Each structure stands twice: as structure tokens, then as C-alpha cells.
Amino acid sequence: MSDPTPPVRSQSKASRYLIVLILGLLIGVVATVMAMRAIQERKDHFPDSLMTVLAKQSQLLRESQQQNRCAPNEVTPRMQTMRALSNDMDLAFPALKDDARFQRHASQFRATLNEALSNPPADCAALAVSLQKLGEDCKACHQDFR
């Protein structure tokens, strides 16, 4: 008599290798992501954050100008924020604190803000002039240090 149960097929070696390969790739991706996150955590985010907030304040001033909202009470708080943040430039870029060019650019940026705060722009034309000066100060520094 013959045996009614069919013989059990063993899994092919190719499918085993495929499973091991997929598992290895998955573990590799997870390990790479973990390593990249660990490296990112060691980075000092303060310089990028400072520049991001300054850029946002500048953008908001430009938007105020485009919306014709240029009264001193509208723009002065943003300029005060930018001036306060500019005090931390040396702290944000400690490797550049002894560089004469960096100090010159930072001082010029502060001076432009001090001038704008001592004589707040009364209209959108004056705000445009202040924004242009601030933009030139930023651009000059970025050309030297970016």
C-alpha cells in the first residue's frame, strides 16, 4: 500500500537567503538611522536657530511692509527682538568671536538695528531702507563666512 500523505517539501535555500538578506537590510537601515540621530544630537543647534529666528523676524518685517503696516508700533517690537538676538552672535559662533571680520559684521548689524530703533521707521519707505541695510549687513557676513 502507498502512503496517503504527500511528502513534506523543504524550504528552498534561495528563499532562506532572501529572508536573511531582507532581514539584514532592515537591521542595517535601523542601525543607520540610529547612528545618524546620535550624530545629530551632538550638533549644536544654537547657531542655526539664531539665524532662523533672525530670518523669520526679517521676513515678518517685509510682510508688514507689503501689507502697508509700517507704523512704529508695528515694526519696533520685531527690531527689538532682532537687536536682542544680535547680542548672542558671539555665543552662537564661538570659533569666530576673535575674527576681526566677524566682529566688524556683527557690529555693523547691531549699529544698523540701533539706528533703526533710535529713529523708528515712520512709513513703509523708511522701513524699506532699514530692511535693505539689514539685508546688506547679513549678506556681507554670509559671503565671508558661509
XYZ file of C-alpha atoms in Angstrom:
146
model
C 0.000 0.000 0.000
C 1.039 3.508 -0.682
C 1.325 6.253 1.887
C -1.622 8.732 1.505
C 0.279 11.729 2.936
C 2.291 13.731 0.458
C 5.974 14.196 1.202
C 6.887 17.427 3.062
C 8.715 19.856 0.826
C 11.665 21.509 2.440
C 12.071 25.245 2.008
C 14.454 26.094 -0.797
C 17.803 27.642 0.023
C 17.056 30.642 -2.184
C 14.069 31.704 -0.091
C 16.138 31.356 3.079
C 18.827 33.594 1.616
C 16.199 36.107 0.550
C 14.747 36.243 4.058
C 18.202 36.695 5.600
C 19.034 39.408 3.039
C 15.811 41.325 3.741
C 16.345 40.989 7.483
C 19.928 42.219 7.127
C 18.851 45.227 5.084
C 16.176 46.095 7.618
C 18.637 45.886 10.513
C 21.126 47.969 8.519
C 18.579 50.712 7.867
C 17.548 50.837 11.523
C 21.190 50.957 12.673
C 21.989 53.734 10.165
C 19.053 55.842 11.311
C 20.050 55.377 14.959
C 23.642 56.373 14.203
C 22.561 59.456 12.263
C 20.252 60.547 15.087
C 23.074 60.116 17.613
C 25.382 62.257 15.479
C 22.670 64.878 15.034
C 22.110 65.079 18.793
C 25.751 66.041 19.298
C 25.441 69.001 16.941
C 24.989 72.452 18.437
C 21.686 73.738 17.068
C 22.040 77.234 18.541
C 23.748 78.907 15.535
C 21.156 77.617 13.065
C 18.333 78.506 15.444
C 19.613 82.049 15.924
C 19.873 82.603 12.174
C 16.426 81.061 11.634
C 14.768 83.383 14.164
C 16.566 86.444 12.749
C 15.476 85.476 9.238
C 11.879 84.969 10.403
C 11.794 88.392 12.081
C 13.172 89.967 8.925
C 10.565 88.135 6.829
C 7.787 89.359 9.129
C 9.048 92.936 8.747
C 8.966 92.542 4.953
C 5.429 91.179 5.165
C 4.407 94.174 7.293
C 5.867 96.439 4.627
C 3.981 94.609 1.849
C 0.750 94.896 3.833
C 1.396 98.606 4.372
C 1.568 98.126 8.150
C 4.693 100.163 8.818
C 3.772 102.173 11.898
C 6.492 102.287 14.546
C 4.383 100.273 16.996
C 4.129 97.528 14.334
C 7.814 97.236 13.460
C 9.667 98.268 16.619
C 8.991 95.041 18.574
C 10.430 92.952 15.723
C 13.510 95.134 15.514
C 13.935 94.959 19.287
C 13.821 91.177 19.062
C 16.438 91.205 16.320
C 18.627 93.565 18.343
C 18.386 91.356 21.430
C 19.256 88.275 19.392
C 22.222 90.030 17.800
C 23.838 90.168 21.250
C 24.223 86.380 21.116
C 26.137 86.178 17.844
C 29.473 85.707 19.623
C 27.920 82.979 21.746
C 26.419 81.270 18.709
C 29.688 81.292 16.768
C 32.457 80.853 19.348
C 35.047 79.902 16.722
C 34.571 83.304 15.074
C 34.473 85.515 18.147
C 38.134 86.519 17.693
C 37.850 87.058 13.943
C 38.032 90.777 13.120
C 35.833 90.418 10.030
C 33.117 88.652 12.006
C 33.245 91.292 14.730
C 33.025 94.035 12.108
C 29.973 92.422 10.501
C 28.256 91.792 13.841
C 28.950 95.358 14.976
C 27.598 96.770 11.727
C 24.437 94.674 12.061
C 23.935 95.908 15.624
C 24.622 99.504 14.582
C 22.039 99.294 11.809
C 19.482 97.965 14.286
C 20.422 100.609 16.865
C 19.926 103.315 14.245
C 16.549 101.876 13.233
C 15.458 101.662 16.868
C 16.623 105.165 17.773
C 14.714 106.579 14.787
C 11.915 104.058 14.127
C 10.714 103.982 10.543
C 7.683 106.243 10.300
C 6.453 104.858 6.989
C 6.989 101.980 4.590
C 9.650 103.821 2.584
C 11.780 104.262 5.714
C 11.182 100.639 6.673
C 12.318 99.561 3.206
C 15.570 101.484 3.672
C 16.151 99.853 7.071
C 15.400 96.403 5.695
C 17.754 96.979 2.781
C 20.580 97.961 5.157
C 19.918 94.936 7.359
C 19.859 92.677 4.306
C 23.175 94.098 3.114
C 24.704 93.514 6.556
C 23.514 89.911 6.575
C 24.667 89.301 3.011
C 28.143 90.716 3.675
C 28.653 88.395 6.655
C 27.267 85.368 4.852
C 29.564 85.997 1.887
C 32.575 85.862 4.209
C 31.527 83.011 6.479
C 29.097 80.690 4.714
